[in-house]
Short mmCIF file of C-alpha atoms in Angstrom, two decimals:
data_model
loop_
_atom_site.label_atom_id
_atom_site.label_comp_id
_atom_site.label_asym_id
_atom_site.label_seq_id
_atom_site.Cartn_x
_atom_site.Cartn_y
_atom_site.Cartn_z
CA UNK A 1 105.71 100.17 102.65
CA UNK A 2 103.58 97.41 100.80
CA UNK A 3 104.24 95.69 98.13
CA UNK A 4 101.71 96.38 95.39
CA UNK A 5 100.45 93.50 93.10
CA UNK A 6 98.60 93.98 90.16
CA UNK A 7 96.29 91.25 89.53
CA UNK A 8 94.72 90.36 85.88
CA UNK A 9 92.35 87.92 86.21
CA UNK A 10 89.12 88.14 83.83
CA UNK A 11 87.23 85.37 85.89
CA UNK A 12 85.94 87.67 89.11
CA UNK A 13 85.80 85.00 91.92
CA UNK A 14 89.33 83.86 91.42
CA UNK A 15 90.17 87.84 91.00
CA UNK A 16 88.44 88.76 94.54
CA UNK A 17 89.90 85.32 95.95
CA UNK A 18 93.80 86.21 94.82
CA UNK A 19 92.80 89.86 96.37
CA UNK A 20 91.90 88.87 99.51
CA UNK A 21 94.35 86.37 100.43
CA UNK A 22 97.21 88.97 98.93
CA UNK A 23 95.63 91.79 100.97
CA UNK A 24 95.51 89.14 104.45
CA UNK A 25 99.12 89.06 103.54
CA UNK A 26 100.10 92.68 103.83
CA UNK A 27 100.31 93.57 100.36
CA UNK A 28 98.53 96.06 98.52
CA UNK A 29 96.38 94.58 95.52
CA UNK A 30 94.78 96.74 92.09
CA UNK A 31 92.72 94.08 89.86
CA UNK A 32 91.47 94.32 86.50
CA UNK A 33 89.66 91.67 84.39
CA UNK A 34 91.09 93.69 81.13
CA UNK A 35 94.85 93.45 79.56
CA UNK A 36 94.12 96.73 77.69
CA UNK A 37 93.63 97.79 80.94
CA UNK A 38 96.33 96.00 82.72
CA UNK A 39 98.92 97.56 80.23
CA UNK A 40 97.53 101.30 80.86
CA UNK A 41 97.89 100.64 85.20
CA UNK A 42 101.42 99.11 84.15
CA UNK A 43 102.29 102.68 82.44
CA UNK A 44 100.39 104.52 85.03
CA UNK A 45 100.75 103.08 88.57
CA UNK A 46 104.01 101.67 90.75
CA UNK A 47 103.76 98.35 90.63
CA UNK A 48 105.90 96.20 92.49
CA UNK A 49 105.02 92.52 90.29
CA UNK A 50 101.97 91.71 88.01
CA UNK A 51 100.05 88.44 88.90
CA UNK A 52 98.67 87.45 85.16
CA UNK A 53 96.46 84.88 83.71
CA UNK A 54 97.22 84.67 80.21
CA UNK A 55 93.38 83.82 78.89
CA UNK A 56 91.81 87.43 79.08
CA UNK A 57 88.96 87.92 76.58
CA UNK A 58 89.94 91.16 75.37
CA UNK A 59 93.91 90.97 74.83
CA UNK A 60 95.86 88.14 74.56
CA UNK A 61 97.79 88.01 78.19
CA UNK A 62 101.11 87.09 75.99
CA UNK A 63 100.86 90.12 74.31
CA UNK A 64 100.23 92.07 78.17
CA UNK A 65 103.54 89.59 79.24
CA UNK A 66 105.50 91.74 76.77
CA UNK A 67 104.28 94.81 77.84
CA UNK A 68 105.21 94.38 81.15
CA UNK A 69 108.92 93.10 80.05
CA UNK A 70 109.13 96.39 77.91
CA UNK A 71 108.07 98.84 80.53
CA UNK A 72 110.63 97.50 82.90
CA UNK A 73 111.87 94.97 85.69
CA UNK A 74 108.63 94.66 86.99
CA UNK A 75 108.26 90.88 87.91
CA UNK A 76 105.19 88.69 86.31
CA UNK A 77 103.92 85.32 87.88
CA UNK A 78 101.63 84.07 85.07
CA UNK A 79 98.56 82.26 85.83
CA UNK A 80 96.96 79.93 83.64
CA UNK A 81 95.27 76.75 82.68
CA UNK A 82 97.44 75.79 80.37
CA UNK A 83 99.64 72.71 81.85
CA UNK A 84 101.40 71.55 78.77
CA UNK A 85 105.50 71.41 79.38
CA UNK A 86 106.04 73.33 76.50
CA UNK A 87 103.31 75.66 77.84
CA UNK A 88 105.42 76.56 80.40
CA UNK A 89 108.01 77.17 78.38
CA UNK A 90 106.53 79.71 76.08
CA UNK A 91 105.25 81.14 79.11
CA UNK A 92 108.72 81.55 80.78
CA UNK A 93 110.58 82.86 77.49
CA UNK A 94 108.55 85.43 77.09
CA UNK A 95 109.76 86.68 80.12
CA UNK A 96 107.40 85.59 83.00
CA UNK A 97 109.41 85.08 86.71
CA UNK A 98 107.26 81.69 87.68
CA UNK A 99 104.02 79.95 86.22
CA UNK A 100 100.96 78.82 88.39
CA UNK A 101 98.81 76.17 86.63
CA UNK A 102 95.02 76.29 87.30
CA UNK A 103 93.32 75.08 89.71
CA UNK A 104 95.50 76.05 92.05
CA UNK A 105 95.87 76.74 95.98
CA UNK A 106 95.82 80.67 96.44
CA UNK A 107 98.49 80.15 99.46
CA UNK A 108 100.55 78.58 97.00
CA UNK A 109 99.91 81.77 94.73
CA UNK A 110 101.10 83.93 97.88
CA UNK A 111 104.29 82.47 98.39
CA UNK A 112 105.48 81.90 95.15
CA UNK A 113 104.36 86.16 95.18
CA UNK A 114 106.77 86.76 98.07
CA UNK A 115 109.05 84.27 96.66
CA UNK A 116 109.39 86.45 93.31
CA UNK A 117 109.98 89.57 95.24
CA UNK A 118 112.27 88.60 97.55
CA UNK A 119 114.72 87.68 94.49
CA UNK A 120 113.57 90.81 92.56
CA UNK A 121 114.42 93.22 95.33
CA UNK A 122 117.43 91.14 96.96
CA UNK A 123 118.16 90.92 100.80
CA UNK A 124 119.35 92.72 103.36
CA UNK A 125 122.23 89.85 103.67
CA UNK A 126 123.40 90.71 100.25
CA UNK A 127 127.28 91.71 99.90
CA UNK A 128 127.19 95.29 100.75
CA UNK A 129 130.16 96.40 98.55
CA UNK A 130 130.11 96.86 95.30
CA UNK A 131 132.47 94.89 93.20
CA UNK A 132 133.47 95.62 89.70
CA UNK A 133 134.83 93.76 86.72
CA UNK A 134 137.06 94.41 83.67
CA UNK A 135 138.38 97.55 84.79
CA UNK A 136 135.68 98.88 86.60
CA UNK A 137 133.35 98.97 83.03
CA UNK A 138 130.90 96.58 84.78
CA UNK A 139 129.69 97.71 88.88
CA UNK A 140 127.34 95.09 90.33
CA UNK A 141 125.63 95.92 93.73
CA UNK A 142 123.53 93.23 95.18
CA UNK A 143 122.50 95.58 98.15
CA UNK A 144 121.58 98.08 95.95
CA UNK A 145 120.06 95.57 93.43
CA UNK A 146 122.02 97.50 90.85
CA UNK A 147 124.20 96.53 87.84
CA UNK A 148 126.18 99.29 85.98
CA UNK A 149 127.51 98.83 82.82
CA UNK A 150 129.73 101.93 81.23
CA UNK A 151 128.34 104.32 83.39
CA UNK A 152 124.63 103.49 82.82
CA UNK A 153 122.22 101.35 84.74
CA UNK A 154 120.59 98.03 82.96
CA UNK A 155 117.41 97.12 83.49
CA UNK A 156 116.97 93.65 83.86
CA UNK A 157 114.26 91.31 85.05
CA UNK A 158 114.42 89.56 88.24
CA UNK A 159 115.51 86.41 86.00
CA UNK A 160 118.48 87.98 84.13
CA UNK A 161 119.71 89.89 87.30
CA UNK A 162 119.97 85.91 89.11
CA UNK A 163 121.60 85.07 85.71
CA UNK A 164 124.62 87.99 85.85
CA UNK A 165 125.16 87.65 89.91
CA UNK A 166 125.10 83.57 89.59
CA UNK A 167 127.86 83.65 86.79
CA UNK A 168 129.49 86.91 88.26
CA UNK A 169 129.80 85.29 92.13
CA UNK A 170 133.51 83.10 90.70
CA UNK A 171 134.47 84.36 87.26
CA UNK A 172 135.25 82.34 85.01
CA UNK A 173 133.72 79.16 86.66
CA UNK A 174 131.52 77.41 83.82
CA UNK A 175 127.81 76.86 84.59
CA UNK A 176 125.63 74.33 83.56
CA UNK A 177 121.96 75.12 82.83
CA UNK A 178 120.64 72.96 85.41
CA UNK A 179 123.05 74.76 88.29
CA UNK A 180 121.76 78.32 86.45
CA UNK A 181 118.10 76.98 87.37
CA UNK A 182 118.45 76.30 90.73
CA UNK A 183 120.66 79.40 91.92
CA UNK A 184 118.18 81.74 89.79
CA UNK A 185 115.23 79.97 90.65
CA UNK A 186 115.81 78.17 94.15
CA UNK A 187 114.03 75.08 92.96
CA UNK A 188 113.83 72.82 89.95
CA UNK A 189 111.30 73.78 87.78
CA UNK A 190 109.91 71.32 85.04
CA UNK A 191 111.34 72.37 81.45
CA UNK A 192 112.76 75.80 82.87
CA UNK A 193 116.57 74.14 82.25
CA UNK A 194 115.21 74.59 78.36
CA UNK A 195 114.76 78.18 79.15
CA UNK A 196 117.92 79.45 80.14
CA UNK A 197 119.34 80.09 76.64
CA UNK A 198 117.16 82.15 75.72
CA UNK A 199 117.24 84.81 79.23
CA UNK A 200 121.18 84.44 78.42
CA UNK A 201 120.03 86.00 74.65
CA UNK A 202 118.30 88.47 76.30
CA UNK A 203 120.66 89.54 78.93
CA UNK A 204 123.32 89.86 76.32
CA UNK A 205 121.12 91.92 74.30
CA UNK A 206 121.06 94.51 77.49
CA UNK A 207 124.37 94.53 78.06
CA UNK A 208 125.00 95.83 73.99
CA UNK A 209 128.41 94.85 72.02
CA UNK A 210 129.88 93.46 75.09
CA UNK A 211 127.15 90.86 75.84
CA UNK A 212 128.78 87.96 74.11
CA UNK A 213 132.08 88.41 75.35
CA UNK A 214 130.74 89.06 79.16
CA UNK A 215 128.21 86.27 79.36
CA UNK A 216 130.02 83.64 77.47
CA UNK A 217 128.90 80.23 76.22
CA UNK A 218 130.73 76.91 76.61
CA UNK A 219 129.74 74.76 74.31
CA UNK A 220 127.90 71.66 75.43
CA UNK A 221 128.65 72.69 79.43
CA UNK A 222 127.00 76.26 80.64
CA UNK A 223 127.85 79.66 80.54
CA UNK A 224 130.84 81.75 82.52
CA UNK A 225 131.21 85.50 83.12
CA UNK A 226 134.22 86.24 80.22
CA UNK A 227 135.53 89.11 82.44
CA UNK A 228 137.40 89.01 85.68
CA UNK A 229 136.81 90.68 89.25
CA UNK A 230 138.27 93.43 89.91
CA UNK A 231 140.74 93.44 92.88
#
């Protein structure tokens, strides 16, 4: 079944242009040139990953990025024409899975689209069991794109999900940001190394009381997953 992208985009050639090179690629495309309107589809519709420029008229698209983060894992490549460094950065804190400066190539667009979903839904080549840690309290399935905490299911973006498998794959093994980049994101990304602190905050904040002591910080190295695998 196809993918479906929503696409906020206020400008309408670059809307129709994004639609029809998404749709040549096999995925299923709903536009809007609204945010209000973009946050009712987002409550209303199954969507797979929002493409978003963050200069809509009516709503600010920041406010729209937050939305989206609240209503779930749904992954958001943000379009823009802001270029800045720190740009980017705000951007990417707020939660958004990759950043697209304009002008851009709308091939480009498509493959950093596919790019984004592949991580967000995993592969078929993922580890097929499921392996726990401390005592069975946390279950992570890669196949299943699934981490259990306590019994319950946590919902995490596409980013904190590549956070908690890179730093559960060897417990225990420190981190750095810069390693944290590049198995989350699969290539460097200007100013994203700056990021990573605060998707750690965040992913913590999911996983409750135990957050500090499960994702735990090494000062002036990385990160390390404070619990060990279960045999």
């Amino acid at each position: 079944m196809a993918a479906t992208v929503l696409v906020v985009e206020d400008e309408k050639e670059i809307r129709e242009l994004l639609r029809r090179y998404l749709e040549r690629a096999g995925y299923a495309v709903v536009t809007t040139a609204s945010g209000a309107e973009a946050v009712r589809l987002l409550g209303e519709r199954a969507v797979d990953l929002t493409l978003l420029d963050l200069g809509l008229p009516d709503v600010d698209g920041d406010e729209v990025l937050r939305e989206a983060r609240e209503r779930g894992a749904v992954p958001v490549v943000v379009l823009t024409a802001r270029s800045t460094v720190e740009d980017r950065i705000h951007g990417l804190r707020l939660g958004a899975d990759d950043y697209v400066t304009k002008p851009f190539s709308p091939t480009e667009v498509v493959l950093r689209v596919g790019a984004v979903l592949q991580r967000a839904r995993g592969t078929a080549a993922d580890a097929a069991q499921v392996s726990s840690y401390g005592g069975g309290r946390l279950r992570i399935d890669e196949a299943r794109h699934e981490a259990v905490l306590d019994g319950t299911a946590v919902e995490l973006t596409p980013t904190e999900w590549g956070l908690l498998t890179a730093l559960a794959s060897v417990p225990g093994r420190v981190y750095s940001r810069y390693e944290l980049v590049n198995r989350v994101r699969g290539y460097e990304f200007a100013g994203y190394e700056r990021t990573i602190d605060s998707h750690v905050k965040n992913l913590r904040h999911k996983l409750g009381d135990v957050g500090p002591g499960l994702v735990v910080t090494v000062l002036g190295v990385g990160y390390r997953l404070g619990w060990t695998r279960d045999p």
